[in-house]
């Protein structure tokens, strides 16, 4: 797992897959509201006039000089649930993100959101 100490410095880094193929640029980091640890990142993908933000799990991921390396294949990330570059993640769409990567999803005890931008 990535240490949360330098979370603001990750923005703008290239995101690459396990085979070092560039996926896009890290736009934001979402933390798990239960653990308060980095959980997902949004990656800017697409052509200049049609960009969108796709979600990718950050556990496990590694940070290097100028990049964040995720353990998911580029194709899977590019087909993940997305939002517009100026959009917000609707609470009802959280489960689809977890399901896309085969990860378990449980909202908070009182139904609160699981992902938040710090």
PDB file of C-alpha atoms in Angstrom:
ATOM      1  CA  UNK A   1       0.000   0.000   0.000  1.00  0.00           C
ATOM      2  CA  UNK A   2       1.148   3.536  -0.732  1.00  0.00           C
ATOM      3  CA  UNK A   3       1.905   5.820   2.179  1.00  0.00           C
ATOM      4  CA  UNK A   4      -0.571   8.694   2.434  1.00  0.00           C
ATOM      5  CA  UNK A   5       2.011  11.265   3.561  1.00  0.00           C
ATOM      6  CA  UNK A   6       2.640  12.711   0.080  1.00  0.00           C
ATOM      7  CA  UNK A   7      -0.839  12.297  -1.384  1.00  0.00           C
ATOM      8  CA  UNK A   8      -0.911  15.833  -2.860  1.00  0.00           C
ATOM      9  CA  UNK A   9       2.297  15.183  -4.797  1.00  0.00           C
ATOM     10  CA  UNK A  10       0.819  12.295  -6.820  1.00  0.00           C
ATOM     11  CA  UNK A  11      -1.495  14.519  -8.869  1.00  0.00           C
ATOM     12  CA  UNK A  12      -0.289  14.929 -12.438  1.00  0.00           C
ATOM     13  CA  UNK A  13       1.917  11.823 -12.355  1.00  0.00           C
ATOM     14  CA  UNK A  14       1.632   9.300 -15.168  1.00  0.00           C
ATOM     15  CA  UNK A  15      -0.314   6.182 -14.241  1.00  0.00           C
ATOM     16  CA  UNK A  16       1.155   3.005 -15.704  1.00  0.00           C
ATOM     17  CA  UNK A  17       0.008  -0.590 -15.601  1.00  0.00           C
ATOM     18  CA  UNK A  18       1.913  -3.678 -14.448  1.00  0.00           C
ATOM     19  CA  UNK A  19       3.606  -3.898 -17.873  1.00  0.00           C
ATOM     20  CA  UNK A  20       4.658  -0.218 -17.691  1.00  0.00           C
ATOM     21  CA  UNK A  21       2.147   0.871 -20.358  1.00  0.00           C
ATOM     22  CA  UNK A  22       0.949   4.425 -19.791  1.00  0.00           C
ATOM     23  CA  UNK A  23      -2.753   4.583 -18.970  1.00  0.00           C
ATOM     24  CA  UNK A  24      -3.116   8.311 -18.386  1.00  0.00           C
ATOM     25  CA  UNK A  25      -2.481  11.023 -15.813  1.00  0.00           C
ATOM     26  CA  UNK A  26      -3.485  10.861 -12.150  1.00  0.00           C
ATOM     27  CA  UNK A  27      -6.128  13.509 -11.549  1.00  0.00           C
ATOM     28  CA  UNK A  28      -7.269  12.775  -7.979  1.00  0.00           C
ATOM     29  CA  UNK A  29      -6.956  10.324  -5.115  1.00  0.00           C
ATOM     30  CA  UNK A  30      -9.975   9.019  -3.221  1.00  0.00           C
ATOM     31  CA  UNK A  31      -9.619   7.721   0.316  1.00  0.00           C
ATOM     32  CA  UNK A  32     -11.579   4.915   1.932  1.00  0.00           C
ATOM     33  CA  UNK A  33     -13.844   6.602   4.481  1.00  0.00           C
ATOM     34  CA  UNK A  34     -13.511   3.616   6.818  1.00  0.00           C
ATOM     35  CA  UNK A  35      -9.690   3.427   6.907  1.00  0.00           C
ATOM     36  CA  UNK A  36      -8.826   6.983   5.766  1.00  0.00           C
ATOM     37  CA  UNK A  37      -6.189   5.470   3.436  1.00  0.00           C
ATOM     38  CA  UNK A  38      -5.785   6.074  -0.324  1.00  0.00           C
ATOM     39  CA  UNK A  39      -8.102   3.617  -2.042  1.00  0.00           C
ATOM     40  CA  UNK A  40      -8.790   4.678  -5.651  1.00  0.00           C
ATOM     41  CA  UNK A  41      -7.360   7.166  -8.067  1.00  0.00           C
ATOM     42  CA  UNK A  42      -8.964   8.832 -11.040  1.00  0.00           C
ATOM     43  CA  UNK A  43      -6.973   8.700 -14.251  1.00  0.00           C
ATOM     44  CA  UNK A  44      -7.497  11.158 -17.087  1.00  0.00           C
ATOM     45  CA  UNK A  45      -7.859   9.169 -20.329  1.00  0.00           C
ATOM     46  CA  UNK A  46      -9.063   9.836 -23.859  1.00  0.00           C
ATOM     47  CA  UNK A  47      -8.236  12.324 -26.563  1.00  0.00           C
ATOM     48  CA  UNK A  48      -7.926  16.024 -25.754  1.00  0.00           C
ATOM     49  CA  UNK A  49     -11.486  16.920 -26.769  1.00  0.00           C
ATOM     50  CA  UNK A  50     -13.104  13.815 -25.210  1.00  0.00           C
ATOM     51  CA  UNK A  51     -11.342  13.175 -21.920  1.00  0.00           C
ATOM     52  CA  UNK A  52     -12.884  11.433 -18.933  1.00  0.00           C
ATOM     53  CA  UNK A  53     -11.789  10.195 -15.532  1.00  0.00           C
ATOM     54  CA  UNK A  54     -11.687   6.450 -14.866  1.00  0.00           C
ATOM     55  CA  UNK A  55     -11.260   4.889 -11.454  1.00  0.00           C
ATOM     56  CA  UNK A  56      -8.438   2.484 -10.539  1.00  0.00           C
ATOM     57  CA  UNK A  57      -7.638   0.837  -7.192  1.00  0.00           C
ATOM     58  CA  UNK A  58      -4.413   2.004  -5.573  1.00  0.00           C
ATOM     59  CA  UNK A  59      -3.936  -1.119  -3.469  1.00  0.00           C
ATOM     60  CA  UNK A  60      -1.422  -2.346  -4.361  1.00  0.00           C
ATOM     61  CA  UNK A  61       0.382   0.426  -6.220  1.00  0.00           C
ATOM     62  CA  UNK A  62       3.886   1.832  -6.192  1.00  0.00           C
ATOM     63  CA  UNK A  63       5.064   5.380  -6.670  1.00  0.00           C
ATOM     64  CA  UNK A  64       8.220   6.192  -8.609  1.00  0.00           C
ATOM     65  CA  UNK A  65       9.740   9.369  -9.969  1.00  0.00           C
ATOM     66  CA  UNK A  66       6.909  10.847 -12.024  1.00  0.00           C
ATOM     67  CA  UNK A  67       4.652   7.783 -12.062  1.00  0.00           C
ATOM     68  CA  UNK A  68       2.183   5.670 -10.129  1.00  0.00           C
ATOM     69  CA  UNK A  69       2.247   1.987 -11.108  1.00  0.00           C
ATOM     70  CA  UNK A  70      -1.010   0.090 -10.568  1.00  0.00           C
ATOM     71  CA  UNK A  71      -1.458  -3.660 -10.679  1.00  0.00           C
ATOM     72  CA  UNK A  72      -4.320  -3.599 -13.189  1.00  0.00           C
ATOM     73  CA  UNK A  73      -4.005  -3.896 -16.978  1.00  0.00           C
ATOM     74  CA  UNK A  74      -4.467  -0.783 -19.110  1.00  0.00           C
ATOM     75  CA  UNK A  75      -7.472  -2.274 -20.950  1.00  0.00           C
ATOM     76  CA  UNK A  76      -9.319  -3.003 -17.695  1.00  0.00           C
ATOM     77  CA  UNK A  77      -8.660   0.491 -16.337  1.00  0.00           C
ATOM     78  CA  UNK A  78      -9.738   2.220 -19.551  1.00  0.00           C
ATOM     79  CA  UNK A  79     -13.069   0.356 -19.408  1.00  0.00           C
ATOM     80  CA  UNK A  80     -13.724   1.126 -15.739  1.00  0.00           C
ATOM     81  CA  UNK A  81     -16.640   3.296 -14.622  1.00  0.00           C
ATOM     82  CA  UNK A  82     -15.909   6.949 -15.312  1.00  0.00           C
ATOM     83  CA  UNK A  83     -17.012  10.512 -14.698  1.00  0.00           C
ATOM     84  CA  UNK A  84     -16.520  13.708 -16.668  1.00  0.00           C
ATOM     85  CA  UNK A  85     -13.355  15.705 -16.047  1.00  0.00           C
ATOM     86  CA  UNK A  86     -15.400  18.255 -14.090  1.00  0.00           C
ATOM     87  CA  UNK A  87     -17.818  15.723 -12.599  1.00  0.00           C
ATOM     88  CA  UNK A  88     -18.333  14.212  -9.183  1.00  0.00           C
ATOM     89  CA  UNK A  89     -18.781  10.563  -8.315  1.00  0.00           C
ATOM     90  CA  UNK A  90     -22.455   9.908  -7.514  1.00  0.00           C
ATOM     91  CA  UNK A  91     -22.862   7.824  -4.351  1.00  0.00           C
ATOM     92  CA  UNK A  92     -24.973   5.292  -6.267  1.00  0.00           C
ATOM     93  CA  UNK A  93     -22.061   4.592  -8.666  1.00  0.00           C
ATOM     94  CA  UNK A  94     -19.531   3.551  -6.022  1.00  0.00           C
ATOM     95  CA  UNK A  95     -20.511  -0.104  -6.002  1.00  0.00           C
ATOM     96  CA  UNK A  96     -20.023  -0.402  -9.795  1.00  0.00           C
ATOM     97  CA  UNK A  97     -16.409   0.734  -9.432  1.00  0.00           C
ATOM     98  CA  UNK A  98     -15.628  -1.927  -6.844  1.00  0.00           C
ATOM     99  CA  UNK A  99     -17.512  -4.582  -8.865  1.00  0.00           C
ATOM    100  CA  UNK A 100     -15.555  -3.731 -12.046  1.00  0.00           C
ATOM    101  CA  UNK A 101     -12.341  -4.780 -10.284  1.00  0.00           C
ATOM    102  CA  UNK A 102     -13.859  -7.746  -8.433  1.00  0.00           C
ATOM    103  CA  UNK A 103     -13.497  -6.032  -5.063  1.00  0.00           C
ATOM    104  CA  UNK A 104     -15.987  -6.368  -2.204  1.00  0.00           C
ATOM    105  CA  UNK A 105     -18.141  -3.330  -1.532  1.00  0.00           C
ATOM    106  CA  UNK A 106     -19.877  -2.411   1.684  1.00  0.00           C
ATOM    107  CA  UNK A 107     -21.160   1.085   2.389  1.00  0.00           C
ATOM    108  CA  UNK A 108     -20.659   2.510   5.863  1.00  0.00           C
ATOM    109  CA  UNK A 109     -22.773   1.254   8.756  1.00  0.00           C
ATOM    110  CA  UNK A 110     -25.338   4.012   8.231  1.00  0.00           C
ATOM    111  CA  UNK A 111     -25.181   3.814   4.427  1.00  0.00           C
ATOM    112  CA  UNK A 112     -22.579   6.562   4.091  1.00  0.00           C
ATOM    113  CA  UNK A 113     -20.218   6.791   1.144  1.00  0.00           C
ATOM    114  CA  UNK A 114     -17.161   4.604   0.969  1.00  0.00           C
ATOM    115  CA  UNK A 115     -14.980   6.920  -1.185  1.00  0.00           C
ATOM    116  CA  UNK A 116     -14.122  10.561  -0.598  1.00  0.00           C
ATOM    117  CA  UNK A 117     -11.707  13.108  -2.027  1.00  0.00           C
ATOM    118  CA  UNK A 118      -9.506  14.584   0.692  1.00  0.00           C
TER     119      UNK A 118
END
